[in-house]
Each structure stands twice: as structure tokens, then as C-alpha cells.
Tab-separated table of C-alpha atoms in Angstrom:
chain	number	residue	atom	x	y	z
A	1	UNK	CA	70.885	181.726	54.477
A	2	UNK	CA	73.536	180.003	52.156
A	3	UNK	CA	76.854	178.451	52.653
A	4	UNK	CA	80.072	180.242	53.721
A	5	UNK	CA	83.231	179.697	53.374
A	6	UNK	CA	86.361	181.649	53.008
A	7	UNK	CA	89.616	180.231	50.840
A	8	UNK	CA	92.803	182.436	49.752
A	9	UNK	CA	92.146	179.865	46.846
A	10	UNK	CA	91.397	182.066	43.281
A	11	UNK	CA	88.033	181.762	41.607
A	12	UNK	CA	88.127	180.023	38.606
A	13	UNK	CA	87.556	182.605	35.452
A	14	UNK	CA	84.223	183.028	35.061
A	15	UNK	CA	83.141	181.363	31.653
A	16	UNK	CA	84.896	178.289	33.355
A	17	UNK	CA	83.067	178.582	36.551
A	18	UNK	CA	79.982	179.224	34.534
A	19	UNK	CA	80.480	175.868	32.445
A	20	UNK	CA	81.168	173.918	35.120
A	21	UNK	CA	78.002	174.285	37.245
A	22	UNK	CA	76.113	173.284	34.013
A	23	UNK	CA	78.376	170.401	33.805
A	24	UNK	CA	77.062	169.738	37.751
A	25	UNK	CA	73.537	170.111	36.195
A	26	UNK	CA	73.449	167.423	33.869
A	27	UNK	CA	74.505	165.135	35.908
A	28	UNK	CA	72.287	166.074	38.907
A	29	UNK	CA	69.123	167.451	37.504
A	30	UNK	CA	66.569	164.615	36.444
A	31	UNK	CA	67.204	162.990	33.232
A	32	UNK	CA	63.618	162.967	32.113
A	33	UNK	CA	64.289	166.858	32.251
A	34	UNK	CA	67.345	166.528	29.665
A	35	UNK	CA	69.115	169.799	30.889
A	36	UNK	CA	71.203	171.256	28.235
A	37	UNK	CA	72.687	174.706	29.310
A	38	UNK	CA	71.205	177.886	30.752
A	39	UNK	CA	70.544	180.804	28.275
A	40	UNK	CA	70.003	184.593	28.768
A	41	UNK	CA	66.981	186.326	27.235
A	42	UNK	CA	65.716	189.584	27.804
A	43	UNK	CA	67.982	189.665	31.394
A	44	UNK	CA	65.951	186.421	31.729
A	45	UNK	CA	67.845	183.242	32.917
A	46	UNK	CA	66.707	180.062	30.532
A	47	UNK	CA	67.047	176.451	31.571
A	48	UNK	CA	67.667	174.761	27.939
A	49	UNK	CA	66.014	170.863	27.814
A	50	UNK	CA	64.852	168.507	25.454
A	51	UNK	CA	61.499	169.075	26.969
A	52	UNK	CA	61.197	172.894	26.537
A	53	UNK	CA	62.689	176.052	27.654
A	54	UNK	CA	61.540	177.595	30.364
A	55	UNK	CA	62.806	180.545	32.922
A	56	UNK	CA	64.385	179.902	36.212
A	57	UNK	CA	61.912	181.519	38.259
A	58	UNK	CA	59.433	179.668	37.028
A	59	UNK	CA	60.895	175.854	37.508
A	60	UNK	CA	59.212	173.443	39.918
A	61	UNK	CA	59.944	173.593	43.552
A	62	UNK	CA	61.897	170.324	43.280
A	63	UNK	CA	64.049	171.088	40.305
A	64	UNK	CA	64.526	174.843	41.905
A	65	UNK	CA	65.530	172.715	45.340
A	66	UNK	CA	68.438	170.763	43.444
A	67	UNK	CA	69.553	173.826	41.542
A	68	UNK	CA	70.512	175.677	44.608
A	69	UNK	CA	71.812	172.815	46.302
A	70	UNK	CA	73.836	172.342	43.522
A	71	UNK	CA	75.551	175.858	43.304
A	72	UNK	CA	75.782	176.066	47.154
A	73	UNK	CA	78.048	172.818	47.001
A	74	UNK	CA	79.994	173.631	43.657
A	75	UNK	CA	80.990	177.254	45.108
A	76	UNK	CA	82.284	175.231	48.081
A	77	UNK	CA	83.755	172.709	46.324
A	78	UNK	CA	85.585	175.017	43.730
A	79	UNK	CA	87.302	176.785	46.603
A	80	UNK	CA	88.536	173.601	47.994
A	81	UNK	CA	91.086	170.878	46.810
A	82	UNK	CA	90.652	168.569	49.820
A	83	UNK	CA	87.373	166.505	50.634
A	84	UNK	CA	84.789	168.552	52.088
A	85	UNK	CA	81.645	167.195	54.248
A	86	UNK	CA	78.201	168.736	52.899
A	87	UNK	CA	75.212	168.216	55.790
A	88	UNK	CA	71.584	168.293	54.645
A	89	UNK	CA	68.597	168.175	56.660
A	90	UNK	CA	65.740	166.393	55.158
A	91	UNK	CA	66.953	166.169	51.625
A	92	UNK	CA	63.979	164.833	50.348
A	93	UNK	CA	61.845	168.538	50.637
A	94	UNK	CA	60.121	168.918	47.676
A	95	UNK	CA	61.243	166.543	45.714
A	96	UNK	CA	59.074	163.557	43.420
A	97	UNK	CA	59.716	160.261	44.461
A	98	UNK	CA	61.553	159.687	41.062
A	99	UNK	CA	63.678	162.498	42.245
A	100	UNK	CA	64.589	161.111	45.881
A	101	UNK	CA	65.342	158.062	44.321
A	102	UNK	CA	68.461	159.501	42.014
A	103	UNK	CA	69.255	162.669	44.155
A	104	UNK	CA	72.315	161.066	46.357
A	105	UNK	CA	73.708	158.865	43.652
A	106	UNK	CA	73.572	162.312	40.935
A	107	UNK	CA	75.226	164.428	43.963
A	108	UNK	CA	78.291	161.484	44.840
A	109	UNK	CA	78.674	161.582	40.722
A	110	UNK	CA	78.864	165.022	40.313
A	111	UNK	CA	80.725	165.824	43.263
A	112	UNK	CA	83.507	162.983	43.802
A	113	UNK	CA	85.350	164.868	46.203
A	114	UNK	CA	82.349	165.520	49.181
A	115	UNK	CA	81.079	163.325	52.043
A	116	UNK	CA	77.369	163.708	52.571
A	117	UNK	CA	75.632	163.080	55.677
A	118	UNK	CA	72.223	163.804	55.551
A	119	UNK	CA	68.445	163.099	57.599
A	120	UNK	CA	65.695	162.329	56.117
A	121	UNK	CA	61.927	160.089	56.429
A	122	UNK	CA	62.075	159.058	52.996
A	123	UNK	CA	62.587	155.494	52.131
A	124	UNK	CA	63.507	156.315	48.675
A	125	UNK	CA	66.587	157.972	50.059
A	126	UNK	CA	67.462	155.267	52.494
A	127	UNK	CA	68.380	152.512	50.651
A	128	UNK	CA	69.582	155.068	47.325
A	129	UNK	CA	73.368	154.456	47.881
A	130	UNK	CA	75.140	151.063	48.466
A	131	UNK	CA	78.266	152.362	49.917
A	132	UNK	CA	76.871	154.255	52.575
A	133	UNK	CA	76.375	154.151	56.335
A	134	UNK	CA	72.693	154.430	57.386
A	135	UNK	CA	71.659	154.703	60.929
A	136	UNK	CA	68.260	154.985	62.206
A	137	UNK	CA	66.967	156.985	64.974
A	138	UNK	CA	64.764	154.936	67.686
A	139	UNK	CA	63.770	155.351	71.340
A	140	UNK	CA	64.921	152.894	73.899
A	141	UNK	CA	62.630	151.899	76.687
A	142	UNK	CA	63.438	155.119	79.025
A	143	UNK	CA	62.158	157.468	75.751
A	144	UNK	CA	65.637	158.645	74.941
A	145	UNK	CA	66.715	158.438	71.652
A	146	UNK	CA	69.694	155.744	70.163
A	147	UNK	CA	71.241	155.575	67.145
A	148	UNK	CA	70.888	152.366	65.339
A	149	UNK	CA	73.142	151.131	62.242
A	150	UNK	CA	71.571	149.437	59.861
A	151	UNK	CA	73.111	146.674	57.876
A	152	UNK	CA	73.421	146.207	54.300
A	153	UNK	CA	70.628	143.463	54.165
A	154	UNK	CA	67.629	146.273	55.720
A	155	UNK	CA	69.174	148.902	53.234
A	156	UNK	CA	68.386	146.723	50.463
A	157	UNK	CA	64.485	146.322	51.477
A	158	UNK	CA	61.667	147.383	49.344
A	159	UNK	CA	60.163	150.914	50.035
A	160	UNK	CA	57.046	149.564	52.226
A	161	UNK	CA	59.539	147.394	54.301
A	162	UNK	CA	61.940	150.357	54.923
A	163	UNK	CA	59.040	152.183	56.237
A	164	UNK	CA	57.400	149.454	58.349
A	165	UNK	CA	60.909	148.349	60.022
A	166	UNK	CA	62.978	151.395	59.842
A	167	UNK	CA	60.632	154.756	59.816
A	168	UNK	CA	57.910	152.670	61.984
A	169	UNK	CA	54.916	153.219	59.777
A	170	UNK	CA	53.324	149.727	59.387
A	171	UNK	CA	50.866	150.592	56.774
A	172	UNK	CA	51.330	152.735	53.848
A	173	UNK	CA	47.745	152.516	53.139
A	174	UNK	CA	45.558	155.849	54.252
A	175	UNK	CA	44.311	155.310	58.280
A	176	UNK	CA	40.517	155.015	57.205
A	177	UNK	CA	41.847	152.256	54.801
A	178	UNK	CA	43.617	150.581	57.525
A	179	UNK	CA	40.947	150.872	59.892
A	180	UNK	CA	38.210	149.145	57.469
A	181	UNK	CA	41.022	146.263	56.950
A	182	UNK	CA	41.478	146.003	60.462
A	183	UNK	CA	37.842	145.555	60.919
A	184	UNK	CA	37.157	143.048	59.050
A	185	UNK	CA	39.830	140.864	60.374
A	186	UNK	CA	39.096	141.171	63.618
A	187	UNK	CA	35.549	139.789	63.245
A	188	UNK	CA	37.158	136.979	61.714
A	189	UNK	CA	39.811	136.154	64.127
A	190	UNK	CA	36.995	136.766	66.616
A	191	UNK	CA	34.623	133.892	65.104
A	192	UNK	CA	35.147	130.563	64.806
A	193	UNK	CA	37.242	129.285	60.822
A	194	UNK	CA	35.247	127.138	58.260
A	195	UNK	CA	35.374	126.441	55.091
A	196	UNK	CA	33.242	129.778	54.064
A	197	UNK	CA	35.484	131.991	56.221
A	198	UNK	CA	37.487	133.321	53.790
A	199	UNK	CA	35.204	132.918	51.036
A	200	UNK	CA	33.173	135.599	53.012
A	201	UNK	CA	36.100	137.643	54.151
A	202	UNK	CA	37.182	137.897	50.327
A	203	UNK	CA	33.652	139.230	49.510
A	204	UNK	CA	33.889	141.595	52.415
A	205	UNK	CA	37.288	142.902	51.270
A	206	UNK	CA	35.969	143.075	47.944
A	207	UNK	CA	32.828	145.393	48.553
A	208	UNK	CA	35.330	148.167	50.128
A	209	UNK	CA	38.378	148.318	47.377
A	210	UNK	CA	40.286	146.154	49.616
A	211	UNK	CA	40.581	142.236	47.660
A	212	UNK	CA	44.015	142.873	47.328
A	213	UNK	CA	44.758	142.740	50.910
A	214	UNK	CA	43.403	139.824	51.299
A	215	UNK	CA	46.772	137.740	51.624
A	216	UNK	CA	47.695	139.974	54.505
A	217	UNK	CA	44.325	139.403	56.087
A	218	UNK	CA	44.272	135.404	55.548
A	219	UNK	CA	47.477	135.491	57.463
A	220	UNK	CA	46.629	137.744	59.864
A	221	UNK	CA	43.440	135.584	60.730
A	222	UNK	CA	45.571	132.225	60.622
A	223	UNK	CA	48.221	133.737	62.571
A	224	UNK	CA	46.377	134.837	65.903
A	225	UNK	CA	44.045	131.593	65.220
A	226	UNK	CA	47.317	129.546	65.670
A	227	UNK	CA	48.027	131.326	69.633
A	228	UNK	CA	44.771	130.936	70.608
């Protein structure tokens, strides 16, 4: 399934349709990648880099992913002189994290004259554009789902913080992990503080892979110490 769209608008000539979409491609594909130009080899299409040649069929699912994006939005867009409106579910499908992070900046750059509005449960896309409207889907207290806009002050959280306040995934941490944390600051909270408490607690932490949480855990401890 692709885009469709009809125009009494004529296609550019070919060569400059061709050069065009490469044109798209620098700007969109990842600049680690350092896209030069497509070549044809043996009825073989080439993607040209500074990292290697290599053929179409055979690129990542990510870089594949933008590709087609790409030339799905530039056929639209080359048909049309007036802004168009692109929708895209879940653009962060097979993409890197580096990749999410650059996609919707690389897209508004290369395609000046389109209005995206997308979905997505990546963080990394969230807070990628400035000028932007972001609103987050949440359910109210009768389980039906509102729309939420978010201001630019959330937008401009970290990752984690995006996640904890906007996705609602507290912890990025794997459950187990969580669950071992959570542990061992409940027998804390659950026992009376001295001056070994978190001496021990830090040793405890320690003995799992988990020091570095300790921090989170002091406050946690202090925290529900302080309402009891």
C-alpha cells in the first residue's frame, strides 16, 4: 500500500525527478551514512556513501524505512505546489535511536512545504522538534481516552523523564531490575534509620549491579520515612 494522489500537474523530466530525490536523501538519510547518489550496476540499484557501497535490497530495515518514506512524500510533494499534510503512524518502526532522534527535523528540512502529524512511543521523537505541537494520549478516570497538550517546558525533558511523565513508564530499567531495587528499599523503609542504614543499603545495592541507584533509593527511603 503506498500513497495516492492524482494532479493534472506534469511530472518533472525524469533526470530532474531522479536528482531531486537524492537531493531528499542527503538531507534525510543519517549522516554517519554519508549518502552520495544511487548508482546502477548489473540492473542493480547502488546506494553510494563514504562508508561503502552497497545494494538497495540489501540496506538495513531502518535506512530501507526512511528511503520509502522519503519517495512516498517527494512523489506527493512534486505533484503539489500548495502545503500538503503527511500522517505517519508510529514513525519510529525500525529505526536506531540515533535515527529517531534526527528523523523529523531531516523530513521538515527536506520537505519545507509539508505538515507532519505523526504517533509514536518514542521519547526520542517527542521532544525532536521545537516548533511543534505535542499532545499526549491519557485515560481520564471513566477509562476513556483525552488528549493532553503538552507544553514547551515537558517537551524539553530528558528521554527517561519523557517516558516516566508522558509515555507512563516509570523505570527504564528491565522489571527484574526494578523488582530487586524495589526490594531492597522496602526492607529499609520497613526498619527503623541509623547511622549504618545506608551504609548497608549501599552494600546491598552493590552486590546486585545496582550502586548507582542508590540516590533514588536514599530518597525513596527518606521520603516515605518523612509520612510516617
Amino acid at each position: 500500500m503506498g500513497v495516492r494522489y492524482y494532479s493534472p500537474r506534469i511530472i518533472p523530466p525524469p533526470k530532474r525527478y531522479y536528482l531531486g530525490f537524492q537531493d531528499v536523501l542527503k538531507k534525510v538519510l543519517p549522516k554517519s551514512l554519508g549518502f552520495i547518489e544511487f548508482s546502477i550496476v548489473n540492473y542493480e540499484i547502488l546506494l553510494v556513501t563514504d562508508t561503502g557501497n552497497f545494494i538497495l535490497d540489501g540496506a538495513s530495515g531502518g535506512i530501507s524505512a526512511i528511503i520509502d518514506l522519503s519517495w512516498q512524500i517527494y512523489n506527493v510533494a512534486q505533484l503539489n505546489d500548495d502545503y500538503i499534510t503527511v500522517v505517519i503512524d508510529e514513525i519510529e518502526n525500525h529505526l536506531h535511536a540515533t535515527m529517531q532522534r534526527s528523523l523529523l527535523p531531516d523530513l521538515i528540512i527536506a520537505f519545507p512545504n509539508v505538515q507532519f502529524i505523526v504517533s509514536t512511543h518514542s521519547p526520542l521523537i517527542i521532544g525532536s522538534v521545537k516548533d511543534s505541537n505535542v499532545y499526549a494520549l491519557r485515560y481520564n478516570d471513566s477509562k476513556r481516552i483525552f488528549s493532553q497538550k503538552l507544553d514547551l517546558l515537558e517537551k524539553a525533558r530528558t528521554a527517561n523523564e519523557i517516558l516516566d511523565e508522558v509515555l507512563g513508564v516509570p523505570f527504564t530499567m528491565p522489571i527484574w531490575v526494578e523488582k530487586e531495587l524495589n526490594d531492597i528499599v522496602d526492607k529499609y523503609i520497613q526498619s527503623d534509620i541509623d547511622e549504618n542504614s545506608f551504609i548497608n543499603m549501599r552494600r546491598e545495592l552493590k552486590e546486585v549491579g545496582l550502586e548507582e541507584f542508590m540516590p533514588m533509593a536514599m530518597y525513596k527511603v527518606i521520603d516515605m520515612n518523612n509520612k510516617s
